[in-house]
């Protein structure tokens, strides 16, 4: 089978596109003919070695997300049959091969049924960012209808998904981004208020608009905790998902005197059951048209290295949406 893989961690130039033996499903695995896969920041961290993974097999197929069709099932698989359309989000980690290949053997507990009218490209583009967003809003922040969420970086891959999910839950959403085009994009996603963080005094504007936020979703690698805590309501919750090497000042007094809580999590370490619960609601929202991924481009497997370079340059504005590979 054709696959994009590495023989050792390092720069994007280490990615090889070539032939590897096709996997055979064992136990509760199913064999998926991959229709589409997408690129996430974690994929570049794993490929580069920034996020070391135990028991990493070489040659190592890159990629986390996939969507496709079941072509074979292992002897213990019970949830899916040949011909079922599925999507998943947690491959290429903890000793598992990735998804940038024509075929992938995936344990059925990490696969979910693709809604009938949802394309493989959309399912793959929303997989990891979707489960990450749901875990943060539902599992950690325990967001309730009527509460207010601020999404710092609302036009990004995760931020744009958080906006849509928070609105589907029934929350008021404030999004921050930069520039008129990105601000309008956040509005189209359902954000009730949009601020330009380059010009707006965010805590002041939040106080004027809503009196404070219940949940602050932070996508920046260098969070400004002074601004965050100033914008929070009593007993607010802050979600952190970025900044592996970040070392920033933390105003302790402003944190505990508001009875705030801080939540950081790695999506791929959540239990299979918790991820399944998230995925089932994601599929419902996809079917209902409440979730949609903005896709920057759909490329070929041969373009895998270039897609990784683009993802790594995303802070410069090199991409506007998800990077997807169609097999």
XYZ file of C-alpha atoms in Angstrom:
327
model
C 0.000 0.000 0.000
C 1.055 3.604 -0.522
C 1.836 5.553 2.651
C 3.600 8.657 3.994
C 6.051 7.632 6.713
C 9.309 8.424 8.483
C 12.261 6.215 9.371
C 13.383 8.560 12.149
C 12.030 11.696 13.785
C 13.166 15.047 12.447
C 12.184 17.740 9.921
C 9.411 17.463 7.337
C 12.047 16.422 4.809
C 12.198 13.065 6.618
C 8.752 12.155 5.301
C 8.892 9.446 2.649
C 5.994 8.561 0.361
C 6.272 4.988 -0.833
C 5.077 1.407 -0.512
C 4.654 -0.399 2.806
C 3.117 -3.807 3.552
C -0.646 -3.623 4.005
C -1.732 -4.239 7.628
C -3.943 -7.162 8.633
C -6.616 -6.517 11.278
C -6.196 -8.582 14.435
C -8.312 -8.874 17.564
C -10.917 -6.091 17.614
C -9.261 -4.112 14.834
C -10.945 -3.296 11.540
C -9.183 -2.501 8.277
C -10.142 0.897 6.900
C -9.669 1.978 3.310
C -8.736 5.581 4.069
C -10.669 8.125 2.034
C -9.265 11.224 3.720
C -6.900 12.228 6.513
C -5.952 15.610 7.933
C -2.975 17.351 9.509
C -2.874 18.580 13.112
C -0.153 20.371 15.099
C 0.385 17.214 17.204
C 1.314 15.350 14.007
C 4.204 17.727 13.418
C 5.298 17.471 17.066
C 5.403 13.671 16.879
C 7.174 13.650 13.510
C 9.790 16.156 14.694
C 10.384 14.461 18.052
C 9.082 17.437 20.044
C 6.391 15.149 21.489
C 8.195 11.825 22.052
C 5.925 8.797 21.856
C 6.701 5.476 23.588
C 7.118 2.367 21.445
C 7.140 4.344 18.209
C 7.320 1.805 15.364
C 9.571 2.466 12.379
C 8.863 2.909 9.575
C 6.206 5.095 11.204
C 3.136 6.183 9.252
C 2.299 9.796 10.139
C -1.151 11.211 10.871
C -3.896 11.065 13.509
C -7.255 11.598 11.769
C -8.969 9.464 9.185
C -12.277 8.776 7.493
C -13.029 5.922 5.127
C -14.715 2.567 4.588
C -14.287 -0.716 6.463
C -12.864 -3.383 4.128
C -12.172 -6.195 6.624
C -12.722 -6.959 10.303
C -10.646 -8.763 12.904
C -11.911 -11.931 14.627
C -13.093 -10.062 17.743
C -14.553 -6.985 16.051
C -18.284 -6.574 16.655
C -19.258 -2.930 16.091
C -18.626 -2.568 12.358
C -19.105 -4.561 9.173
C -17.460 -4.443 5.759
C -18.832 -1.455 3.859
C -19.483 0.745 6.908
C -18.227 4.319 6.698
C -16.203 5.353 9.749
C -14.071 8.165 11.122
C -11.482 8.335 13.901
C -9.053 10.690 15.565
C -6.479 9.018 17.770
C -4.034 7.065 15.623
C -0.299 7.611 15.240
C 0.278 7.709 18.995
C 1.364 5.452 21.859
C 2.807 2.773 19.596
C 0.046 2.908 16.978
C 0.653 3.541 13.284
C -0.841 6.659 11.703
C -3.383 7.368 9.007
C -1.534 8.775 5.990
C -1.857 5.518 4.105
C -4.258 3.782 1.774
C -5.127 1.239 4.485
C -5.149 1.491 8.277
C -5.812 -1.201 10.893
C -7.647 0.536 13.756
C -9.194 -0.843 16.929
C -12.949 -0.470 16.606
C -13.177 1.329 19.973
C -11.465 4.310 18.324
C -13.781 4.443 15.301
C -17.211 6.036 14.914
C -19.945 5.845 12.287
C -19.796 8.605 9.664
C -23.180 10.302 9.117
C -24.660 9.515 5.721
C -24.456 12.994 4.218
C -21.035 13.941 5.623
C -18.012 13.663 3.307
C -14.809 11.879 4.288
C -12.985 15.195 3.955
C -15.281 16.900 6.475
C -15.216 13.953 8.888
C -11.408 13.755 8.813
C -10.994 17.523 9.146
C -13.224 17.635 12.234
C -11.978 14.458 13.922
C -9.208 15.484 16.315
C -10.244 19.134 16.644
C -13.827 18.002 17.234
C -13.060 15.559 20.036
C -10.587 18.035 21.567
C -13.222 20.794 21.550
C -15.913 18.541 23.009
C -13.653 17.248 25.782
C -12.718 20.778 26.764
C -16.234 22.206 26.744
C -18.184 19.232 28.110
C -15.799 16.972 30.059
C -13.624 19.684 31.623
C -15.480 23.022 31.573
C -18.901 21.354 31.956
C -20.390 24.183 29.902
C -24.078 24.845 30.531
C -26.708 26.516 28.312
C -26.867 30.234 29.021
C -23.218 30.552 30.090
C -20.692 32.706 28.265
C -17.566 31.377 26.515
C -14.651 33.402 25.195
C -12.619 31.714 22.474
C -9.220 33.356 22.161
C -8.204 32.547 18.599
C -11.660 31.820 17.253
C -10.714 31.611 13.583
C -8.272 28.697 14.008
C -8.971 24.999 13.564
C -9.843 24.298 17.189
C -11.210 27.764 17.935
C -13.677 27.675 15.046
C -14.927 24.278 16.225
C -15.283 25.494 19.824
C -17.435 28.413 18.642
C -19.817 26.088 16.808
C -20.037 23.579 19.662
C -20.575 26.240 22.318
C -23.420 27.688 20.271
C -24.908 24.197 19.766
C -24.847 23.741 23.561
C -26.659 27.063 23.990
C -23.904 29.358 25.215
C -23.173 32.972 24.340
C -19.849 33.164 22.503
C -17.263 35.927 22.376
C -14.470 35.268 19.872
C -11.160 37.066 19.495
C -9.103 37.095 16.323
C -7.268 39.601 14.119
C -8.437 41.441 11.001
C -11.805 42.086 9.386
C -11.843 38.860 7.327
C -11.261 36.575 10.308
C -13.719 38.560 12.420
C -16.436 38.056 9.829
C -15.609 34.342 9.646
C -16.151 34.021 13.395
C -19.527 35.726 12.997
C -20.546 33.247 10.307
C -19.743 30.431 12.750
C -22.229 31.869 15.229
C -20.101 34.045 17.534
C -22.338 36.588 19.244
C -19.508 39.096 19.679
C -16.121 39.307 17.937
C -13.131 41.316 19.162
C -9.827 42.162 17.461
C -7.201 41.342 20.096
C -4.699 43.678 18.409
C -6.808 46.761 19.073
C -9.468 45.925 21.656
C -8.936 45.956 25.413
C -10.393 42.467 25.735
C -11.169 42.404 29.516
C -12.779 45.863 29.284
C -14.882 44.936 26.249
C -15.917 41.630 27.855
C -17.090 43.521 30.950
C -19.108 45.874 28.756
C -20.657 43.088 26.685
C -21.453 40.394 29.237
C -20.023 41.324 32.617
C -17.475 38.495 32.359
C -17.119 34.988 30.970
C -17.753 31.608 32.556
C -15.311 29.730 30.297
C -12.175 31.055 28.594
C -10.786 28.794 25.843
C -7.140 29.631 25.218
C -5.441 28.605 21.959
C -2.351 30.813 22.240
C 0.984 29.230 23.071
C 1.738 32.217 25.338
C -1.402 32.917 27.391
C -1.769 36.292 29.105
C -3.170 35.213 32.455
C -3.577 38.797 33.700
C -6.012 39.510 30.857
C -7.684 36.118 31.160
C -8.366 36.331 34.885
C -9.554 39.946 34.594
C -12.235 38.823 32.136
C -13.528 35.886 34.210
C -16.633 35.636 36.330
C -16.533 34.109 39.798
C -15.862 30.353 39.557
C -14.888 30.604 35.913
C -13.015 27.842 34.090
C -9.959 28.299 31.861
C -9.087 25.692 29.210
C -5.479 25.373 27.987
C -4.525 23.220 24.984
C -1.306 24.782 23.665
C 2.149 25.925 24.731
C 4.316 22.857 25.344
C 7.422 24.956 25.938
C 5.620 28.005 27.322
C 6.799 29.682 30.549
C 4.616 32.670 31.427
C 3.802 34.767 34.489
C 0.903 33.525 36.614
C -0.974 36.040 38.828
C -1.806 33.734 41.727
C -3.910 36.215 43.675
C -6.171 37.047 40.739
C -6.666 33.311 40.204
C -7.703 32.123 43.630
C -9.667 35.178 44.763
C -12.131 34.537 41.927
C -12.292 30.811 42.761
C -11.164 29.996 39.225
C -10.114 26.603 37.884
C -7.518 25.838 35.216
C -7.864 22.785 32.953
C -5.191 21.381 30.689
C -5.557 18.076 28.861
C -4.161 15.978 26.037
C -7.000 14.625 23.929
C -5.210 11.380 23.095
C -4.940 10.446 26.789
C -8.716 10.538 27.372
C -10.329 7.129 27.800
C -11.875 5.402 24.803
C -15.322 5.642 26.422
C -15.069 9.395 27.009
C -13.877 9.919 23.426
C -16.730 7.758 22.132
C -19.302 9.854 23.991
C -17.801 12.983 22.470
C -17.733 11.445 18.998
C -21.377 10.400 19.132
C -22.515 13.949 19.842
C -20.140 15.274 17.182
C -21.739 12.930 14.650
C -25.191 14.161 15.681
C -24.138 17.793 15.207
C -22.544 16.946 11.851
C -25.733 15.250 10.690
C -27.788 18.256 11.826
C -25.510 20.717 10.021
C -24.391 22.393 13.271
C -20.702 21.641 12.657
C -18.592 22.355 9.602
C -14.832 22.413 9.095
C -13.154 25.155 7.105
C -10.741 23.350 4.792
C -7.807 25.325 3.427
C -6.914 22.743 0.809
C -7.321 19.116 -0.187
C -4.033 17.646 -1.356
C -2.578 14.289 -2.345
C -0.529 11.886 -0.246
C 2.546 12.902 -2.266
C 2.175 16.386 -0.741
C 2.492 15.183 2.883
C 5.838 16.888 3.590
C 4.636 20.201 2.186
C 1.478 20.008 4.304
C 3.601 19.503 7.422
C 5.698 22.539 6.491
C 2.540 24.601 6.021
C 1.142 23.455 9.365
C 4.358 24.432 11.107
C 4.123 27.897 9.512
C 0.465 28.354 10.456
C 1.194 31.188 12.902
C 2.390 33.278 9.958
C -1.009 33.038 8.284
C 0.171 30.478 5.733
C -3.089 28.525 6.008
C -6.743 29.409 6.566
C -8.331 26.179 7.724
C -7.573 22.487 7.859
C -5.105 20.681 5.601
C -6.639 17.487 4.215
C -5.210 14.599 2.210
C -7.515 12.662 -0.102
C -6.289 9.183 -0.904
